[in-house]
Amino acid sequence: MYLRGCARSRGRLNRPTLPRDQDLLSGEGSSIVTGVISPTPSTISEMTSQLDTLSMATDDNDRYPTTSKFPKTRPTELSSKKGETGQEIALVANYIKILAAPKWDLYRYHCSFEPEIEIRKIRRETLANAGIKDVAFDGTLLYSFEDFGAEHVVSGKHPVTNELVTIKMKRTATASPESPEFFHLANLIVRKLLEISGLKLLGRNYYSFDKKIELDRYKLTLFPGFMTAVNVYEGQLMINVDLSTKVMNKQTVYSILMDKFQRMSDAKQAQDASIKELVGQIVLTPYNNETYRILDVAWDKDPTYQFTKRDGTQQTLAQYYEEKYHIKIKDEQQPLITVKASKRVAKRGPKKDDPGMIFLIPELCCVTGISDSMRSDFSLMKEMSQYTHVGPNERFQQLNGFLNDIQGREEGRKELNKWNISLDQGLVELTGRTMEAESIIYKDRTIKYNPLEADWSRDGRSLAHLSAKHLDKWIVIFYQRDSQVAHQFVDALYKVCTPFGMRIDFPEMIELPNDRSETFIRAIENKAHPQMDLVCCILTNNRKDRYDAIKKVLCVDCPVPSQMLLSKTLQKPGQLMSVATKVGIQINAKLGGEIWAVQIPSKTLMIIGIDTYRDSQSRSSQMVGFVASINPTCTRYYSRVIEQRSNNDLVTGLKSCMQDALQKYHQVNGALPAKIIIYRDGVNDFQLLDVIENELPALNELCMKAQEGYDPKLGMIVVKKRGSARFFARDPRGGRQLMNPPPGTIIDHTITNQEWYDFYLISQMARQGTVAPTHFNVIWDRTGLKVDHMQRLTHKLCHLYYNWPGTIRVPSVCQYAHKLAFLAAQSLHTQPHEQLADKLFYL
């Protein structure tokens, strides 16, 4: 193959070393030796590694465990986090109660073999020959129900040589079901039940191979299945279960590389295109059922690359796969891909420069998920949505069927009885509350929307905006072929913006001889200046490189708000006025205008949104969007970007942004805010401690130093959109049909965390599938707001995103911060000019 024949460049990341552990790439784990039904090796491997992380101890407290691995953030003075206002609504949640805690002790032993046995599989078989009945064995640590005493010595025959091997076992810990970390093991019990149901592990979740869906036209296979997680919710051990669909691309990484090099004559161009498409993608290796994220392509390496085995000898990757899996590598000149290993896999490797990275062979890696180009294919996404966007009633039926299947199988009942566990007969039922619809305030009129839809696009499209900016000095740049389209658009914009209160002067029309990126850039550099109101570009296609180049000039070099439009969008029959209306609203927001508002009770409140996005040019850094409201109605904003390459960069940047935002607030209002509430998006549960220990103190300290005697009441809320909780509402008209809960529904008990001040909010209507709630965790609260007021304020803020005349999933400042971070990470790769900070230029 001619991939190797091209000029190879060294990978962008530090060159990783292949771990010396021979089992590292195999994913081979422990299995139950005798006496217990044996799960698949990869499942037991997960069981072993997770058991090994437990804090093993004896706990005599007669209660369910708590999620002590996460910081406890619920204020001690908060007696109840349940709100009271709103109309009650009967709900069903995708949780199953584990009704009975088992009564047993689990013993952990460290095992040593004499003579030494290197291969883990042989160690397991030797244990079996010695008559040891264990729960799990990782090659060194053994977990057993049987107490062998503090120390125990047994002998077993080597399965290959028949040599007698002495096994020394030393007890290192004991765990009981009352131990705080018991739910880790409960997760693994549930995984066993999934296997009994005939599901197979693909990556992290379990899927039905029998029900796979082939989309041959797109070379995709969909596997329906389930994801599960066992945790403690308000003191009750429960299983959270939801539908999951694994999308498998029939292409391998090798075929993608081949396609690029066959279509492009320039090798460097093919390499760049390959890296652009592959980096960040998740691949699955069928030989060991592991998933990995691609970090880079190692063009200077191939399957003849040698690594050092445990015994000190050298072996090539090609030899390794042939010896280990009986796989013959077809092309020994293909490059290797660099991937990030899971913590479980990386843990088994030696601690070298970067033990978290390993090499894989492209022809053995299947691509999962869909690419950006597939995502933009409307027909593909429409066809996929038939299988992935499952409505609430069908989702409930499938989840209920999952529970019935487990309890209806004799083998499943035996598994539960073995652990002395029983499950509830149905999904959890609970009561939520639905808040009343907000009033949307325009300049001359206040409107009410349909509470079941939370959309006021039809009512608000011709109303005067709260404050309107004018387009006095602006230019429109377009390819000469689109001259008529450009003039028609300007005429339409004038017509739709007049009712908004916007004055639109005729722009300078700049006609270009071609549509090359450099021609657009040259025109902008010749005509644009910072005193200009707007630069509008009508583009012939959505080429990313041209878009990025134009945005970088107008956001960094010559700071002017800009509007990009596709000529084909303006040419859709009968839609020009509708498009112009949306663009007119967006332009007013970009210039600093205020479109609508909701009633915000506090007039001295600052709301801040923070979100992150990985830089597309540097995977080791990310852009952080920081957006703060600067007026009493929370409709004007101050926006900044932080370039984060380390935790110190983030903390330093947040302090700088906060200081500048407070100064801007003081400049606008003549005083500093009395209350500040920060909505922190882009944080998972395991990052909570970083936010609490680093970000929160830094921001709090900065506020205290902003002015002598200044002591603002600070609150911080972590926002999570990617949770697996789902809720179904009973049809109020009766019947057995289930539907999505209406917008404004709050859930703040039963399935929340007893150690957090948290709640779920469904703020928008789902037009397709099952609505996804947003989780809010109040990790710090000195605002003095009641629980009802905090929940209501959060819902109000979901109404203020000016790109959509309706509610969105998160408070507007979070969505603005996301848009800002996305622009910086995808197009600018640096901070935008500070002159644009008081405008929503990134919409």
Coordinates of C-alpha atoms in Angstrom, one line a residue, residues 171-499:
R171 CA -6.6 -11.8 52.8
T172 CA -6.3 -8.0 52.3
A173 CA -9.9 -6.8 52.8
T174 CA -13.5 -7.6 53.6
A175 CA -16.6 -5.9 52.1
S176 CA -20.3 -6.2 53.1
P177 CA -23.4 -5.1 51.3
E178 CA -23.7 -2.2 53.8
S179 CA -20.3 -0.8 52.6
P180 CA -20.7 2.7 51.1
E181 CA -19.4 1.5 47.8
F182 CA -21.7 -1.5 47.4
F183 CA -23.5 0.0 44.4
H184 CA -20.4 -0.5 42.3
L185 CA -20.8 -4.3 42.7
A186 CA -24.5 -3.9 42.2
N187 CA -23.8 -2.4 38.8
L188 CA -21.9 -5.6 37.8
I189 CA -24.7 -7.8 39.0
V190 CA -27.1 -5.9 36.7
R191 CA -24.7 -6.4 33.8
K192 CA -24.8 -10.2 34.5
L193 CA -28.6 -9.9 34.2
L194 CA -28.2 -8.2 30.9
E195 CA -26.1 -11.1 29.6
I196 CA -28.7 -13.6 30.8
S197 CA -31.2 -11.7 28.7
G198 CA -29.2 -12.5 25.6
L199 CA -27.6 -9.0 25.2
K200 CA -24.0 -8.6 24.3
L201 CA -21.5 -6.0 25.5
L202 CA -20.4 -3.4 22.9
G203 CA -18.2 -0.8 24.5
R204 CA -19.9 0.2 27.8
N205 CA -23.5 -0.9 27.2
Y206 CA -25.4 -4.1 26.1
Y207 CA -27.1 -4.6 22.8
S208 CA -29.2 -7.0 21.0
F209 CA -27.4 -8.5 18.0
D210 CA -30.6 -10.4 17.0
K211 CA -32.5 -7.1 16.5
K212 CA -29.8 -5.2 14.6
I213 CA -31.0 -2.8 11.9
E214 CA -29.0 -2.6 8.6
L215 CA -28.9 0.8 6.8
D216 CA -27.1 -0.6 3.7
R217 CA -27.4 2.6 1.8
Y218 CA -25.2 4.4 4.3
K219 CA -23.0 1.4 5.3
L220 CA -24.3 1.6 8.9
T221 CA -25.6 -1.0 11.4
L222 CA -27.8 0.0 14.4
F223 CA -27.8 -2.2 17.4
P224 CA -30.7 -1.5 19.9
G225 CA -29.9 -2.1 23.5
F226 CA -29.8 -0.7 27.1
M227 CA -27.6 1.3 29.3
T228 CA -27.8 0.8 33.1
A229 CA -26.4 2.4 36.2
V230 CA -26.9 1.5 39.8
N231 CA -26.7 4.2 42.3
V232 CA -28.3 5.5 45.5
Y233 CA -31.0 8.0 45.1
E234 CA -32.4 9.7 48.2
G235 CA -31.3 6.7 50.3
Q236 CA -32.8 4.1 48.0
L237 CA -30.7 1.8 45.8
M238 CA -32.0 1.9 42.3
I239 CA -31.2 0.9 38.7
N240 CA -31.4 3.7 36.2
V241 CA -32.1 2.1 32.8
D242 CA -32.5 3.7 29.4
L243 CA -32.5 2.7 25.7
S244 CA -29.2 2.9 23.9
T245 CA -28.4 2.6 20.2
K246 CA -24.9 1.7 19.0
V247 CA -24.2 3.0 15.6
M248 CA -21.5 0.9 13.8
N249 CA -20.0 2.0 10.6
K250 CA -19.1 -0.8 8.3
Q251 CA -16.0 1.1 7.3
T252 CA -12.7 0.4 9.1
V253 CA -10.2 3.2 9.8
Y254 CA -8.1 1.5 7.1
S255 CA -10.8 2.0 4.5
I256 CA -11.2 5.6 5.4
L257 CA -7.4 6.2 5.0
M258 CA -7.5 4.3 1.7
D259 CA -10.3 6.5 0.4
K260 CA -8.5 9.7 1.3
F261 CA -5.3 8.7 -0.4
Q262 CA -7.1 7.4 -3.5
R263 CA -9.0 10.6 -4.0
M264 CA -6.2 13.0 -3.2
S265 CA -3.0 13.1 -5.2
D266 CA -1.1 15.2 -2.7
A267 CA 0.1 13.0 0.3
K268 CA 0.2 15.8 2.8
Q269 CA -3.3 16.9 1.9
A270 CA -4.5 13.3 2.3
Q271 CA -2.9 13.1 5.7
D272 CA -4.4 16.4 6.9
A273 CA -7.9 15.2 5.6
S274 CA -7.5 11.9 7.4
I275 CA -6.5 13.5 10.7
K276 CA -9.4 15.9 10.4
E277 CA -11.9 13.1 9.9
L278 CA -10.5 10.6 12.4
V279 CA -9.2 12.5 15.4
G280 CA -11.8 12.4 18.1
Q281 CA -13.8 9.5 16.7
I282 CA -14.5 6.4 18.8
V283 CA -13.4 3.1 17.3
L284 CA -14.2 -0.5 18.4
T285 CA -11.8 -3.4 18.1
P286 CA -13.9 -6.5 17.6
Y287 CA -11.2 -8.9 18.8
N288 CA -11.4 -7.7 22.4
N289 CA -14.6 -5.6 22.3
E290 CA -12.9 -2.5 23.6
T291 CA -13.6 1.1 22.5
Y292 CA -11.0 3.8 22.1
R293 CA -10.9 7.5 21.2
I294 CA -8.5 8.4 18.3
L295 CA -5.9 11.0 19.3
D296 CA -3.7 11.0 16.3
V297 CA -2.3 9.1 13.3
A298 CA 1.3 7.9 13.7
W299 CA 2.4 8.2 10.0
D300 CA 6.0 7.2 10.9
K301 CA 5.0 3.7 12.3
D302 CA 3.4 0.6 10.9
P303 CA 2.6 -3.0 12.1
T304 CA 6.3 -3.9 12.1
Y305 CA 6.7 -1.5 15.1
Q306 CA 8.4 -3.4 17.9
F307 CA 7.6 -3.2 21.6
T308 CA 9.0 -4.9 24.7
K309 CA 7.2 -7.8 26.3
R310 CA 7.2 -8.5 30.0
D311 CA 9.9 -11.0 29.6
G312 CA 12.2 -8.4 28.0
T313 CA 12.0 -9.8 24.4
Q314 CA 10.9 -7.8 21.4
Q315 CA 7.8 -8.4 19.3
T316 CA 6.2 -6.6 16.4
L317 CA 2.5 -5.6 16.5
A318 CA 1.8 -7.9 13.6
Q319 CA 3.4 -10.8 15.4
Y320 CA 1.5 -10.0 18.5
Y321 CA -1.9 -10.1 16.8
E322 CA -1.1 -13.3 15.0
E323 CA 0.1 -15.0 18.2
K324 CA -2.6 -13.6 20.5
Y325 CA -5.7 -13.6 18.2
H326 CA -4.7 -15.6 15.2
I327 CA -5.2 -12.5 13.1
K328 CA -3.0 -12.1 10.0
I329 CA -2.3 -8.4 9.2
K330 CA -3.0 -7.9 5.5
D331 CA -1.1 -4.6 5.0
E332 CA 2.1 -4.2 7.0
Q333 CA 2.8 -0.7 5.5
Q334 CA -0.3 1.0 6.9
P335 CA 0.3 3.6 9.6
L336 CA -0.8 3.2 13.2
I337 CA -3.4 5.2 15.0
T338 CA -2.8 6.6 18.5
V339 CA -5.7 6.1 20.9
K340 CA -6.5 6.9 24.4
A341 CA -6.9 3.7 26.5
S342 CA -9.5 3.4 29.2
K343 CA -8.4 3.8 32.8
R344 CA -8.9 0.1 33.2
V345 CA -6.7 -0.8 30.3
A346 CA -4.1 1.9 31.0
K347 CA -3.9 0.7 34.6
R348 CA -2.5 -2.6 33.6
G349 CA 0.3 -1.1 31.6
P350 CA 3.6 0.2 33.1
K351 CA 3.8 3.8 34.1
K352 CA 5.8 5.4 31.3
D353 CA 5.8 8.9 29.8
D354 CA 2.1 8.6 28.8
P355 CA 0.7 5.2 29.8
G356 CA -2.8 6.3 28.7
M357 CA -1.9 6.1 25.0
I358 CA -1.4 3.0 22.9
F359 CA -1.1 2.1 19.2
L360 CA -3.7 0.2 17.2
I361 CA -3.8 -1.1 13.6
P362 CA -6.3 0.7 11.3
E363 CA -7.6 -2.5 9.6
L364 CA -8.6 -3.9 13.0
C365 CA -10.6 -0.8 14.1
C366 CA -14.3 -0.3 13.3
V367 CA -15.6 3.2 13.4
T368 CA -18.6 3.8 15.7
G369 CA -21.0 6.7 15.5
I370 CA -21.5 9.0 12.5
S371 CA -19.2 11.6 11.0
D372 CA -20.0 15.3 10.6
S373 CA -20.7 14.8 6.9
M374 CA -23.2 12.0 7.8
R375 CA -24.7 14.3 10.4
S376 CA -25.4 16.9 7.8
D377 CA -27.1 14.4 5.5
F378 CA -30.8 15.1 6.1
S379 CA -32.1 11.9 4.6
L380 CA -29.8 9.8 6.7
M381 CA -30.7 11.6 9.9
K382 CA -34.4 11.3 9.1
E383 CA -34.1 7.6 8.5
M384 CA -32.0 7.0 11.7
S385 CA -34.4 9.0 13.8
Q386 CA -37.1 6.4 13.1
Y387 CA -35.1 4.0 15.3
T388 CA -33.3 6.4 17.7
H389 CA -36.0 9.0 18.6
V390 CA -38.3 6.7 20.5
G391 CA -41.5 8.4 21.8
P392 CA -42.4 8.3 25.5
N393 CA -45.0 5.6 25.3
E394 CA -42.9 3.2 23.3
R395 CA -39.8 3.9 25.4
F396 CA -41.8 3.0 28.6
Q397 CA -43.0 -0.2 27.0
Q398 CA -39.5 -1.2 26.1
L399 CA -38.1 -0.4 29.5
N400 CA -41.0 -2.2 31.2
G401 CA -40.3 -5.2 28.9
F402 CA -36.7 -5.1 30.0
L403 CA -37.7 -5.5 33.6
N404 CA -40.3 -8.2 32.9
D405 CA -37.8 -10.1 30.8
I406 CA -35.3 -10.2 33.7
Q407 CA -37.8 -11.3 36.2
G408 CA -39.5 -13.7 33.8
R409 CA -36.3 -15.8 33.1
E410 CA -35.5 -18.5 35.5
E411 CA -31.8 -17.9 35.2
G412 CA -32.4 -14.3 36.0
R413 CA -34.4 -15.1 39.1
K414 CA -31.6 -17.5 40.2
E415 CA -29.0 -14.8 39.8
L416 CA -31.0 -12.3 41.9
N417 CA -31.7 -15.0 44.5
K418 CA -28.0 -15.9 44.7
W419 CA -27.3 -12.4 45.8
N420 CA -30.4 -12.1 48.0
I421 CA -31.7 -9.2 45.8
S422 CA -35.2 -8.5 44.6
L423 CA -36.4 -5.9 42.2
D424 CA -39.6 -3.8 42.2
Q425 CA -42.3 -4.9 39.9
G426 CA -42.4 -1.7 37.8
L427 CA -40.7 1.5 37.1
V428 CA -40.6 4.2 39.8
E429 CA -43.7 6.4 40.0
L430 CA -43.5 9.9 41.5
T431 CA -45.0 13.3 41.5
G432 CA -43.6 16.4 39.8
R433 CA -44.7 20.0 39.6
T434 CA -45.4 22.1 36.5
M435 CA -44.7 25.8 36.8
E436 CA -47.1 28.2 35.0
A437 CA -46.0 29.7 31.7
E438 CA -44.1 33.0 31.8
S439 CA -45.2 36.3 30.2
I440 CA -42.9 37.4 27.4
I441 CA -42.3 41.1 27.5
Y442 CA -41.9 43.1 24.2
K443 CA -41.7 46.9 23.9
D444 CA -45.4 47.6 23.4
R445 CA -47.0 44.3 24.3
T446 CA -46.7 41.3 26.7
I447 CA -47.7 38.0 25.3
K448 CA -48.6 34.5 26.8
Y449 CA -47.5 31.4 25.0
N450 CA -49.2 28.0 24.8
P451 CA -47.8 26.2 27.9
L452 CA -47.7 22.9 26.2
E453 CA -45.5 24.2 23.4
A454 CA -43.4 27.1 25.0
D455 CA -43.0 28.7 21.6
W456 CA -44.0 32.3 20.7
S457 CA -42.4 32.6 17.2
R458 CA -45.8 33.3 15.5
D459 CA -46.9 35.9 18.0
G460 CA -43.6 37.7 18.3
R461 CA -42.4 37.9 14.7
S462 CA -43.8 41.4 14.1
L463 CA -43.6 43.0 17.5
A464 CA -41.4 45.9 18.4
H465 CA -38.2 44.8 20.3
L466 CA -37.4 46.1 23.8
S467 CA -34.5 48.0 22.4
A468 CA -33.6 48.2 18.7
K469 CA -30.2 49.0 17.2
H470 CA -29.9 50.6 13.8
L471 CA -27.9 49.6 10.7
D472 CA -26.4 52.9 9.5
K473 CA -23.0 51.7 8.3
W474 CA -22.9 48.3 6.9
I475 CA -21.7 46.4 3.8
V476 CA -22.9 43.3 2.0
I477 CA -20.3 41.2 0.2
F478 CA -21.3 38.6 -2.4
Y479 CA -20.2 36.7 -5.5
Q480 CA -21.4 38.5 -8.7
R481 CA -23.6 35.5 -9.6
D482 CA -25.7 36.3 -6.4
S483 CA -26.2 40.0 -7.1
Q484 CA -30.0 39.7 -7.5
V485 CA -30.3 37.5 -4.4
A486 CA -28.3 40.0 -2.4
H487 CA -30.5 43.0 -3.4
Q488 CA -33.7 41.0 -2.8
F489 CA -32.4 40.1 0.7
V490 CA -31.7 43.7 1.6
D491 CA -35.2 44.8 0.5
A492 CA -36.8 42.0 2.6
L493 CA -34.6 42.8 5.6
Y494 CA -35.8 46.5 5.4
K495 CA -39.4 45.4 5.4
V496 CA -39.3 43.0 8.3
C497 CA -37.0 45.1 10.6
T498 CA -39.1 48.2 10.4
P499 CA -41.8 46.8 12.8

